[in-house]
Amino acid sequence: MTVTSEQRFGEFVVVRRHEGQDHVAELVLDRPKAMNAVSTDMARSIAAACDALGADRDVRATVLTSSHGRAFCVGADLKERNSFSDADLVRQRPTARAAYTGVLELPMPVIAAVHGFALGGGFELALACDVIVADATAVVGLPEVSVGVIPGGGGTQLLPRRVGAARAAELVFSARRVEAAEARELGLVDELVEAGRDREEALALGARIAANSPVGLRAAKKALRLGQGLDLRAGLEVEDAAWRSVAFSGDRAEGVAAFNEKRHPDWPGE
């Protein structure tokens, strides 16, 4: 797959665009010497990259990938954390949070391509995505209580929304690692593919998603996210508001016209 453009955010994060996938962005975790352990600098770069992607109306889908062959991300940089004073940890916390919320709040669909270790904050980055594609080598988990903390990148809130409160409690309290087949069975990941194919399959899914209306995609994601945890009546009001935001858009007019004229739509994106 030919890279047509590349923008680096700090030393450890890259955003790439590929030939033939004009509306798909690849957000690459690129700290291979540390298996993508999230340092303060890396967290700052993830947040900056997400800010740029969120403002780019040309991006209809984002795929979160890793440049390391044996790991997606092993979580927080514990070597760095070991050098922190309590005051350092307090100062660093907003920077760390901004990385996870940056991925979580991206307005377009986001797919994680997971292989190897996705542990602690690494798995939380994947949980912040809308869909997780994992290969057969994937090992996921939230082991934070084993080092005296708790999942702090959204794990205690995102995991129950995926697998239910009791299953999430078992996984968080036990700190156990879950291999790919069981992870798929439990719903910790959404698609399981052959070893080495997670990135390829995630980018292909991103391309299929990006063929659809950018206005519709962003509104659908907003409705899905805002409706979580609401009762049905309130959720339907969220959906109605999202529908109204697209019903009179140029994308809606083009989509209906293209359907009736039996052609592919040329989305105006507004």
C-alpha positions as protocol buffer text, in pm:
chain_id: "A"
residue {
  index: 1
  type: MET
  ca { x: 0 y: 0 z: 0 }
}
residue {
  index: 2
  type: THR
  ca { x: 160 y: 326 z: -118 }
}
residue {
  index: 3
  type: VAL
  ca { x: 178 y: 613 z: 130 }
}
residue {
  index: 4
  type: THR
  ca { x: 74 y: 938 z: -37 }
}
residue {
  index: 5
  type: SER
  ca { x: 126 y: 1169 z: 260 }
}
residue {
  index: 6
  type: GLU
  ca { x: 268 y: 1151 z: 608 }
}
residue {
  index: 7
  type: GLN
  ca { x: 258 y: 1392 z: 900 }
}
residue {
  index: 8
  type: ARG
  ca { x: 453 y: 1331 z: 1216 }
}
residue {
  index: 9
  type: PHE
  ca { x: 337 y: 1450 z: 1556 }
}
residue {
  index: 10
  type: GLY
  ca { x: 637 y: 1459 z: 1782 }
}
residue {
  index: 11
  type: GLU
  ca { x: 869 y: 1160 z: 1775 }
}
residue {
  index: 12
  type: PHE
  ca { x: 624 y: 878 z: 1830 }
}
residue {
  index: 13
  type: VAL
  ca { x: 302 y: 934 z: 1632 }
}
residue {
  index: 14
  type: VAL
  ca { x: 243 y: 945 z: 1256 }
}
residue {
  index: 15
  type: VAL
  ca { x: -68 y: 1011 z: 1048 }
}
residue {
  index: 16
  type: ARG
  ca { x: -58 y: 856 z: 703 }
}
residue {
  index: 17
  type: ARG
  ca { x: -280 y: 864 z: 396 }
}
residue {
  index: 18
  type: HIS
  ca { x: -265 y: 592 z: 131 }
}
residue {
  index: 19
  type: GLU
  ca { x: -313 y: 573 z: -243 }
}
residue {
  index: 20
  type: GLY
  ca { x: -668 y: 474 z: -329 }
}
residue {
  index: 21
  type: GLN
  ca { x: -793 y: 549 z: 25 }
}
residue {
  index: 22
  type: ASP
  ca { x: -827 y: 925 z: 9 }
}
residue {
  index: 23
  type: HIS
  ca { x: -1072 y: 952 z: 297 }
}
residue {
  index: 24
  type: VAL
  ca { x: -906 y: 706 z: 538 }
}
residue {
  index: 25
  type: ALA
  ca { x: -638 y: 822 z: 782 }
}
residue {
  index: 26
  type: GLU
  ca { x: -398 y: 581 z: 950 }
}
residue {
  index: 27
  type: LEU
  ca { x: -297 y: 694 z: 1298 }
}
residue {
  index: 28
  type: VAL
  ca { x: 24 y: 506 z: 1376 }
}
residue {
  index: 29
  type: LEU
  ca { x: 166 y: 446 z: 1724 }
}
residue {
  index: 30
  type: ASP
  ca { x: 537 y: 461 z: 1642 }
}
residue {
  index: 31
  type: ARG
  ca { x: 751 y: 402 z: 1947 }
}
residue {
  index: 32
  type: PRO
  ca { x: 878 y: 53 z: 1862 }
}
residue {
  index: 33
  type: LYS
  ca { x: 1179 y: 53 z: 2095 }
}
residue {
  index: 34
  type: ALA
  ca { x: 939 y: 69 z: 2392 }
}
residue {
  index: 35
  type: MET
  ca { x: 660 y: -145 z: 2240 }
}
residue {
  index: 36
  type: ASN
  ca { x: 458 y: 177 z: 2215 }
}
residue {
  index: 37
  type: ALA
  ca { x: 455 y: 237 z: 2590 }
}
residue {
  index: 38
  type: VAL
  ca { x: 277 y: 570 z: 2633 }
}
residue {
  index: 39
  type: SER
  ca { x: 516 y: 828 z: 2773 }
}
residue {
  index: 40
  type: THR
  ca { x: 422 y: 1188 z: 2845 }
}
residue {
  index: 41
  type: ASP
  ca { x: 562 y: 1297 z: 2508 }
}
residue {
  index: 42
  type: MET
  ca { x: 376 y: 1022 z: 2326 }
}
residue {
  index: 43
  type: ALA
  ca { x: 49 y: 1106 z: 2503 }
}
residue {
  index: 44
  type: ARG
  ca { x: 89 y: 1468 z: 2402 }
}
residue {
  index: 45
  type: SER
  ca { x: 148 y: 1361 z: 2042 }
}
residue {
  index: 46
  type: ILE
  ca { x: -157 y: 1132 z: 2033 }
}
residue {
  index: 47
  type: ALA
  ca { x: -375 y: 1419 z: 2153 }
}
residue {
  index: 48
  type: ALA
  ca { x: -227 y: 1658 z: 1895 }
}
residue {
  index: 49
  type: ALA
  ca { x: -279 y: 1409 z: 1613 }
}
residue {
  index: 50
  type: CYS
  ca { x: -640 y: 1356 z: 1719 }
}
residue {
  index: 51
  type: ASP
  ca { x: -701 y: 1730 z: 1728 }
}
residue {
  index: 52
  type: ALA
  ca { x: -575 y: 1757 z: 1371 }
}
residue {
  index: 53
  type: LEU
  ca { x: -779 y: 1458 z: 1251 }
}
residue {
  index: 54
  type: GLY
  ca { x: -1095 y: 1584 z: 1418 }
}
residue {
  index: 55
  type: ALA
  ca { x: -1066 y: 1913 z: 1232 }
}
residue {
  index: 56
  type: ASP
  ca { x: -1005 y: 1748 z: 894 }
}
residue {
  index: 57
  type: ARG
  ca { x: -1344 y: 1720 z: 724 }
}
residue {
  index: 58
  type: ASP
  ca { x: -1187 y: 1512 z: 448 }
}
residue {
  index: 59
  type: VAL
  ca { x: -1129 y: 1217 z: 685 }
}
residue {
  index: 60
  type: ARG
  ca { x: -1427 y: 982 z: 698 }
}
residue {
  index: 61
  type: ALA
  ca { x: -1261 y: 696 z: 889 }
}
residue {
  index: 62
  type: THR
  ca { x: -948 y: 661 z: 1102 }
}
residue {
  index: 63
  type: VAL
  ca { x: -754 y: 339 z: 1163 }
}
residue {
  index: 64
  type: LEU
  ca { x: -534 y: 318 z: 1474 }
}
residue {
  index: 65
  type: THR
  ca { x: -232 y: 95 z: 1411 }
}
residue {
  index: 66
  type: SER
  ca { x: 108 y: 6 z: 1554 }
}
residue {
  index: 67
  type: SER
  ca { x: 453 y: 6 z: 1395 }
}
residue {
  index: 68
  type: HIS
  ca { x: 577 y: -266 z: 1634 }
}
residue {
  index: 69
  type: GLY
  ca { x: 560 y: -623 z: 1509 }
}
residue {
  index: 70
  type: ARG
  ca { x: 476 y: -784 z: 1845 }
}
residue {
  index: 71
  type: ALA
  ca { x: 267 y: -524 z: 2021 }
}
residue {
  index: 72
  type: PHE
  ca { x: -13 y: -278 z: 1964 }
}
residue {
  index: 73
  type: CYS
  ca { x: 68 y: -90 z: 2285 }
}
residue {
  index: 74
  type: VAL
  ca { x: 179 y: -216 z: 2627 }
}
residue {
  index: 75
  type: GLY
  ca { x: 21 y: 74 z: 2816 }
}
residue {
  index: 76
  type: ALA
  ca { x: 172 y: 349 z: 3027 }
}
residue {
  index: 77
  type: ASP
  ca { x: 547 y: 396 z: 3031 }
}
residue {
  index: 78
  type: LEU
  ca { x: 615 y: 252 z: 3377 }
}
residue {
  index: 79
  type: LYS
  ca { x: 987 y: 327 z: 3354 }
}
residue {
  index: 80
  type: GLU
  ca { x: 901 y: 695 z: 3319 }
}
residue {
  index: 81
  type: ARG
  ca { x: 635 y: 669 z: 3591 }
}
residue {
  index: 82
  type: ASN
  ca { x: 891 y: 513 z: 3828 }
}
residue {
  index: 83
  type: SER
  ca { x: 1089 y: 838 z: 3817 }
}
residue {
  index: 84
  type: PHE
  ca { x: 786 y: 1055 z: 3899 }
}
residue {
  index: 85
  type: SER
  ca { x: 722 y: 1225 z: 4228 }
}
residue {
  index: 86
  type: ASP
  ca { x: 362 y: 1253 z: 4341 }
}
residue {
  index: 87
  type: ALA
  ca { x: 361 y: 1610 z: 4210 }
}
residue {
  index: 88
  type: ASP
  ca { x: 493 y: 1492 z: 3872 }
}
residue {
  index: 89
  type: LEU
  ca { x: 214 y: 1237 z: 3848 }
}
residue {
  index: 90
  type: VAL
  ca { x: -50 y: 1500 z: 3924 }
}
residue {
  index: 91
  type: ARG
  ca { x: 94 y: 1733 z: 3660 }
}
residue {
  index: 92
  type: GLN
  ca { x: 111 y: 1456 z: 3400 }
}
residue {
  index: 93
  type: ARG
  ca { x: -245 y: 1332 z: 3450 }
}
residue {
  index: 94
  type: PRO
  ca { x: -421 y: 1586 z: 3220 }
}
residue {
  index: 95
  type: THR
  ca { x: -174 y: 1506 z: 2943 }
}
residue {
  index: 96
  type: ALA
  ca { x: -238 y: 1134 z: 2976 }
}
residue {
  index: 97
  type: ARG
  ca { x: -615 y: 1182 z: 2982 }
}
residue {
  index: 98
  type: ALA
  ca { x: -603 y: 1400 z: 2672 }
}
residue {
  index: 99
  type: ALA
  ca { x: -453 y: 1114 z: 2470 }
}
residue {
  index: 100
  type: TYR
  ca { x: -736 y: 873 z: 2552 }
}
residue {
  index: 101
  type: THR
  ca { x: -1014 y: 1127 z: 2522 }
}
residue {
  index: 102
  type: GLY
  ca { x: -858 y: 1244 z: 2196 }
}
residue {
  index: 103
  type: VAL
  ca { x: -915 y: 902 z: 2041 }
}
residue {
  index: 104
  type: LEU
  ca { x: -1253 y: 859 z: 2210 }
}
residue {
  index: 105
  type: GLU
  ca { x: -1384 y: 1193 z: 2086 }
}
residue {
  index: 106
  type: LEU
  ca { x: -1276 y: 1165 z: 1723 }
}
residue {
  index: 107
  type: PRO
  ca { x: -1595 y: 1254 z: 1532 }
}
residue {
  index: 108
  type: MET
  ca { x: -1556 y: 995 z: 1256 }
}
residue {
  index: 109
  type: PRO
  ca { x: -1563 y: 613 z: 1290 }
}
residue {
  index: 110
  type: VAL
  ca { x: -1236 y: 479 z: 1433 }
}
residue {
  index: 111
  type: ILE
  ca { x: -1105 y: 123 z: 1397 }
}
residue {
  index: 112
  type: ALA
  ca { x: -824 y: -28 z: 1605 }
}
residue {
  index: 113
  type: ALA
  ca { x: -594 y: -281 z: 1438 }
}
residue {
  index: 114
  type: VAL
  ca { x: -459 y: -492 z: 1724 }
}
residue {
  index: 115
  type: HIS
  ca { x: -187 y: -756 z: 1722 }
}
residue {
  index: 116
  type: GLY
  ca { x: 36 y: -881 z: 2000 }
}
residue {
  index: 117
  type: PHE
  ca { x: 10 y: -712 z: 2336 }
}
residue {
  index: 118
  type: ALA
  ca { x: -264 y: -454 z: 2397 }
}
residue {
  index: 119
  type: LEU
  ca { x: -245 y: -413 z: 2773 }
}
residue {
  index: 120
  type: GLY
  ca { x: -352 y: -148 z: 3021 }
}
residue {
  index: 121
  type: GLY
  ca { x: -353 y: 187 z: 2851 }
}
residue {
  index: 122
  type: GLY
  ca { x: -284 y: 11 z: 2523 }
}
residue {
  index: 123
  type: PHE
  ca { x: -610 y: -178 z: 2544 }
}
residue {
  index: 124
  type: GLU
  ca { x: -783 y: 140 z: 2659 }
}
residue {
  index: 125
  type: LEU
  ca { x: -675 y: 310 z: 2337 }
}
residue {
  index: 126
  type: ALA
  ca { x: -838 y: 25 z: 2147 }
}
residue {
  index: 127
  type: LEU
  ca { x: -1151 y: 44 z: 2365 }
}
residue {
  index: 128
  type: ALA
  ca { x: -1178 y: 413 z: 2275 }
}
residue {
  index: 129
  type: CYS
  ca { x: -1226 y: 310 z: 1913 }
}
residue {
  index: 130
  type: ASP
  ca { x: -1562 y: 211 z: 1761 }
}
residue {
  index: 131
  type: VAL
  ca { x: -1448 y: -126 z: 1623 }
}
residue {
  index: 132
  type: ILE
  ca { x: -1153 y: -347 z: 1722 }
}
residue {
  index: 133
  type: VAL
  ca { x: -1002 y: -577 z: 1459 }
}
residue {
  index: 134
  type: ALA
  ca { x: -756 y: -819 z: 1619 }
}
residue {
  index: 135
  type: ASP
  ca { x: -532 y: -1086 z: 1474 }
}
residue {
  index: 136
  type: ALA
  ca { x: -464 y: -1430 z: 1618 }
}
residue {
  index: 137
  type: THR
  ca { x: -159 y: -1308 z: 1813 }
}
residue {
  index: 138
  type: ALA
  ca { x: -352 y: -1051 z: 2015 }
}
residue {
  index: 139
  type: VAL
  ca { x: -336 y: -1055 z: 2394 }
}
residue {
  index: 140
  type: VAL
  ca { x: -552 y: -796 z: 2569 }
}
residue {
  index: 141
  type: GLY
  ca { x: -620 y: -698 z: 2928 }
}
residue {
  index: 142
  type: LEU
  ca { x: -638 y: -434 z: 3197 }
}
residue {
  index: 143
  type: PRO
  ca { x: -372 y: -537 z: 3453 }
}
residue {
  index: 144
  type: GLU
  ca { x: -352 y: -206 z: 3641 }
}
residue {
  index: 145
  type: VAL
  ca { x: -457 y: -339 z: 3983 }
}
residue {
  index: 146
  type: SER
  ca { x: -154 y: -569 z: 3972 }
}
residue {
  index: 147
  type: VAL
  ca { x: 71 y: -260 z: 3994 }
}
residue {
  index: 148
  type: GLY
  ca { x: -139 y: -74 z: 4249 }
}
residue {
  index: 149
  type: VAL
  ca { x: -354 y: 152 z: 4032 }
}
residue {
  index: 150
  type: ILE
  ca { x: -675 y: 122 z: 3830 }
}
residue {
  index: 151
  type: PRO
  ca { x: -748 y: 161 z: 3458 }
}
residue {
  index: 152
  type: GLY
  ca { x: -731 y: 536 z: 3411 }
}
residue {
  index: 153
  type: GLY
  ca { x: -773 y: 576 z: 3036 }
}
residue {
  index: 154
  type: GLY
  ca { x: -1143 y: 498 z: 3029 }
}
residue {
  index: 155
  type: GLY
  ca { x: -1124 y: 126 z: 3091 }
}
residue {
  index: 156
  type: THR
  ca { x: -1358 y: 109 z: 3389 }
}
residue {
  index: 157
  type: GLN
  ca { x: -1625 y: 286 z: 3184 }
}
residue {
  index: 158
  type: LEU
  ca { x: -1569 y: 154 z: 2833 }
}
residue {
  index: 159
  type: LEU
  ca { x: -1520 y: -214 z: 2916 }
}
residue {
  index: 160
  type: PRO
  ca { x: -1859 y: -259 z: 3094 }
}
residue {
  index: 161
  type: ARG
  ca { x: -2027 y: -100 z: 2794 }
}
residue {
  index: 162
  type: ARG
  ca { x: -1877 y: -374 z: 2581 }
}
residue {
  index: 163
  type: VAL
  ca { x: -1910 y: -683 z: 2796 }
}
residue {
  index: 164
  type: GLY
  ca { x: -2137 y: -597 z: 3090 }
}
residue {
  index: 165
  type: ALA
  ca { x: -2061 y: -501 z: 3448 }
}
residue {
  index: 166
  type: ALA
  ca { x: -1991 y: -847 z: 3591 }
}
residue {
  index: 167
  type: ARG
  ca { x: -1755 y: -958 z: 3314 }
}
residue {
  index: 168
  type: ALA
  ca { x: -1572 y: -626 z: 3324 }
}
residue {
  index: 169
  type: ALA
  ca { x: -1534 y: -657 z: 3702 }
}
residue {
  index: 170
  type: GLU
  ca { x: -1385 y: -1006 z: 3669 }
}
residue {
  index: 171
  type: LEU
  ca { x: -1135 y: -888 z: 3409 }
}
residue {
  index: 172
  type: VAL
  ca { x: -1033 y: -573 z: 3596 }
}
residue {
  index: 173
  type: PHE
  ca { x: -1014 y: -738 z: 3941 }
}
residue {
  index: 174
  type: SER
  ca { x: -820 y: -1041 z: 3820 }
}
residue {
  index: 175
  type: ALA
  ca { x: -584 y: -834 z: 3600 }
}
residue {
  index: 176
  type: ARG
  ca { x: -566 y: -1134 z: 3369 }
}
residue {
  index: 177
  type: ARG
  ca { x: -452 y: -1134 z: 3009 }
}
residue {
  index: 178
  type: VAL
  ca { x: -693 y: -1265 z: 2750 }
}
residue {
  index: 179
  type: GLU
  ca { x: -574 y: -1428 z: 2428 }
}
residue {
  index: 180
  type: ALA
  ca { x: -732 y: -1362 z: 2092 }
}
residue {
  index: 181
  type: ALA
  ca { x: -988 y: -1644 z: 2065 }
}
residue {
  index: 182
  type: GLU
  ca { x: -1132 y: -1584 z: 2411 }
}
residue {
  index: 183
  type: ALA
  ca { x: -1121 y: -1208 z: 2356 }
}
residue {
  index: 184
  type: ARG
  ca { x: -1342 y: -1249 z: 2051 }
}
residue {
  index: 185
  type: GLU
  ca { x: -1576 y: -1484 z: 2238 }
}
residue {
  index: 186
  type: LEU
  ca { x: -1613 y: -1236 z: 2525 }
}
residue {
  index: 187
  type: GLY
  ca { x: -1662 y: -937 z: 2296 }
}
residue {
  index: 188
  type: LEU
  ca { x: -1336 y: -769 z: 2394 }
}
residue {
  index: 189
  type: VAL
  ca { x: -1259 y: -746 z: 2024 }
}
residue {
  index: 190
  type: ASP
  ca { x: -1504 y: -738 z: 1734 }
}
residue {
  index: 191
  type: GLU
  ca { x: -1332 y: -915 z: 1446 }
}
residue {
  index: 192
  type: LEU
  ca { x: -1066 y: -1185 z: 1462 }
}
residue {
  index: 193
  type: VAL
  ca { x: -841 y: -1232 z: 1159 }
}
residue {
  index: 194
  type: GLU
  ca { x: -536 y: -1437 z: 1068 }
}
residue {
  index: 195
  type: ALA
  ca { x: -201 y: -1345 z: 1220 }
}
residue {
  index: 196
  type: GLY
  ca { x: -46 y: -1046 z: 1049 }
}
residue {
  index: 197
  type: ARG
  ca { x: -366 y: -929 z: 881 }
}
residue {
  index: 198
  type: ASP
  ca { x: -512 y: -693 z: 1142 }
}
residue {
  index: 199
  type: ARG
  ca { x: -384 y: -374 z: 979 }
}
residue {
  index: 200
  type: GLU
  ca { x: -481 y: -481 z: 627 }
}
residue {
  index: 201
  type: GLU
  ca { x: -831 y: -585 z: 733 }
}
residue {
  index: 202
  type: ALA
  ca { x: -882 y: -273 z: 944 }
}
residue {
  index: 203
  type: LEU
  ca { x: -779 y: -45 z: 659 }
}
residue {
  index: 204
  type: ALA
  ca { x: -1011 y: -235 z: 423 }
}
residue {
  index: 205
  type: LEU
  ca { x: -1297 y: -187 z: 669 }
}
residue {
  index: 206
  type: GLY
  ca { x: -1205 y: 180 z: 693 }
}
residue {
  index: 207
  type: ALA
  ca { x: -1228 y: 211 z: 316 }
}
residue {
  index: 208
  type: ARG
  ca { x: -1572 y: 48 z: 312 }
}
residue {
  index: 209
  type: ILE
  ca { x: -1691 y: 286 z: 581 }
}
residue {
  index: 210
  type: ALA
  ca { x: -1539 y: 588 z: 407 }
}
residue {
  index: 211
  type: ALA
  ca { x: -1742 y: 517 z: 93 }
}
residue {
  index: 212
  type: ASN
  ca { x: -2049 y: 637 z: 284 }
}
residue {
  index: 213
  type: SER
  ca { x: -2172 y: 989 z: 357 }
}
residue {
  index: 214
  type: PRO
  ca { x: -1929 y: 1182 z: 580 }
}
residue {
  index: 215
  type: VAL
  ca { x: -2220 y: 1380 z: 722 }
}
residue {
  index: 216
  type: GLY
  ca { x: -2413 y: 1060 z: 791 }
}
residue {
  index: 217
  type: LEU
  ca { x: -2115 y: 886 z: 947 }
}
residue {
  index: 218
  type: ARG
  ca { x: -2042 y: 1165 z: 1194 }
}
residue {
  index: 219
  type: ALA
  ca { x: -2407 y: 1203 z: 1288 }
}
residue {
  index: 220
  type: ALA
  ca { x: -2451 y: 827 z: 1333 }
}
residue {
  index: 221
  type: LYS
  ca { x: -2145 y: 809 z: 1558 }
}
residue {
  index: 222
  type: LYS
  ca { x: -2271 y: 1101 z: 1764 }
}
residue {
  index: 223
  type: ALA
  ca { x: -2611 y: 933 z: 1808 }
}
residue {
  index: 224
  type: LEU
  ca { x: -2454 y: 600 z: 1903 }
}
residue {
  index: 225
  type: ARG
  ca { x: -2222 y: 759 z: 2158 }
}
residue {
  index: 226
  type: LEU
  ca { x: -2466 y: 1004 z: 2315 }
}
residue {
  index: 227
  type: GLY
  ca { x: -2741 y: 744 z: 2338 }
}
residue {
  index: 228
  type: GLN
  ca { x: -2537 y: 496 z: 2542 }
}
residue {
  index: 229
  type: GLY
  ca { x: -2670 y: 457 z: 2892 }
}
residue {
  index: 230
  type: LEU
  ca { x: -2990 y: 652 z: 2830 }
}
residue {
  index: 231
  type: ASP
  ca { x: -3335 y: 505 z: 2862 }
}
residue {
  index: 232
  type: LEU
  ca { x: -3506 y: 424 z: 2532 }
}
residue {
  index: 233
  type: ARG
  ca { x: -3720 y: 738 z: 2519 }
}
residue {
  index: 234
  type: ALA
  ca { x: -3423 y: 967 z: 2579 }
}
residue {
  index: 235
  type: GLY
  ca { x: -3213 y: 769 z: 2334 }
}
residue {
  index: 236
  type: LEU
  ca { x: -3473 y: 810 z: 2063 }
}
residue {
  index: 237
  type: GLU
  ca { x: -3464 y: 1186 z: 2120 }
}
residue {
  index: 238
  type: VAL
  ca { x: -3087 y: 1178 z: 2068 }
}
residue {
  index: 239
  type: GLU
  ca { x: -3142 y: 984 z: 1748 }
}
residue {
  index: 240
  type: ASP
  ca { x: -3407 y: 1229 z: 1628 }
}
residue {
  index: 241
  type: ALA
  ca { x: -3176 y: 1524 z: 1684 }
}
residue {
  index: 242
  type: ALA
  ca { x: -2902 y: 1350 z: 1486 }
}
residue {
  index: 243
  type: TRP
  ca { x: -3151 y: 1268 z: 1208 }
}
residue {
  index: 244
  type: ARG
  ca { x: -3257 y: 1631 z: 1187 }
}
residue {
  index: 245
  type: SER
  ca { x: -2895 y: 1736 z: 1156 }
}
residue {
  index: 246
  type: VAL
  ca { x: -2858 y: 1534 z: 834 }
}
residue {
  index: 247
  type: ALA
  ca { x: -3210 y: 1527 z: 688 }
}
residue {
  index: 248
  type: PHE
  ca { x: -3168 y: 1855 z: 500 }
}
residue {
  index: 249
  type: SER
  ca { x: -2800 y: 1818 z: 416 }
}
residue {
  index: 250
  type: GLY
  ca { x: -2638 y: 1811 z: 76 }
}
residue {
  index: 251
  type: ASP
  ca { x: -2527 y: 1454 z: 146 }
}
residue {
  index: 252
  type: ARG
  ca { x: -2887 y: 1345 z: 198 }
}
residue {
  index: 253
  type: ALA
  ca { x: -2995 y: 1504 z: -130 }
}
residue {
  index: 254
  type: GLU
  ca { x: -2702 y: 1350 z: -317 }
}
residue {
  index: 255
  type: GLY
  ca { x: -2753 y: 1008 z: -162 }
}
residue {
  index: 256
  type: VAL
  ca { x: -3120 y: 991 z: -263 }
}
residue {
  index: 257
  type: ALA
  ca { x: -3045 y: 1121 z: -612 }
}
residue {
  index: 258
  type: ALA
  ca { x: -2762 y: 873 z: -665 }
}
residue {
  index: 259
  type: PHE
  ca { x: -2982 y: 584 z: -551 }
}
residue {
  index: 260
  type: ASN
  ca { x: -3255 y: 677 z: -796 }
}
residue {
  index: 261
  type: GLU
  ca { x: -3009 y: 737 z: -1079 }
}
residue {
  index: 262
  type: LYS
  ca { x: -2829 y: 406 z: -1007 }
}
residue {
  index: 263
  type: ARG
  ca { x: -2484 y: 562 z: -965 }
}
residue {
  index: 264
  type: HIS
  ca { x: -2227 y: 604 z: -691 }
}
residue {
  index: 265
  type: PRO
  ca { x: -2283 y: 920 z: -486 }
}
residue {
  index: 266
  type: ASP
  ca { x: -2043 y: 1211 z: -502 }
}
residue {
  index: 267
  type: TRP
  ca { x: -2073 y: 1329 z: -145 }
}
residue {
  index: 268
  type: PRO
  ca { x: -2053 y: 1706 z: -93 }
}
residue {
  index: 269
  type: GLY
  ca { x: -1976 y: 1646 z: 275 }
}
residue {
  index: 270
  type: GLU
  ca { x: -2218 y: 1908 z: 401 }
}
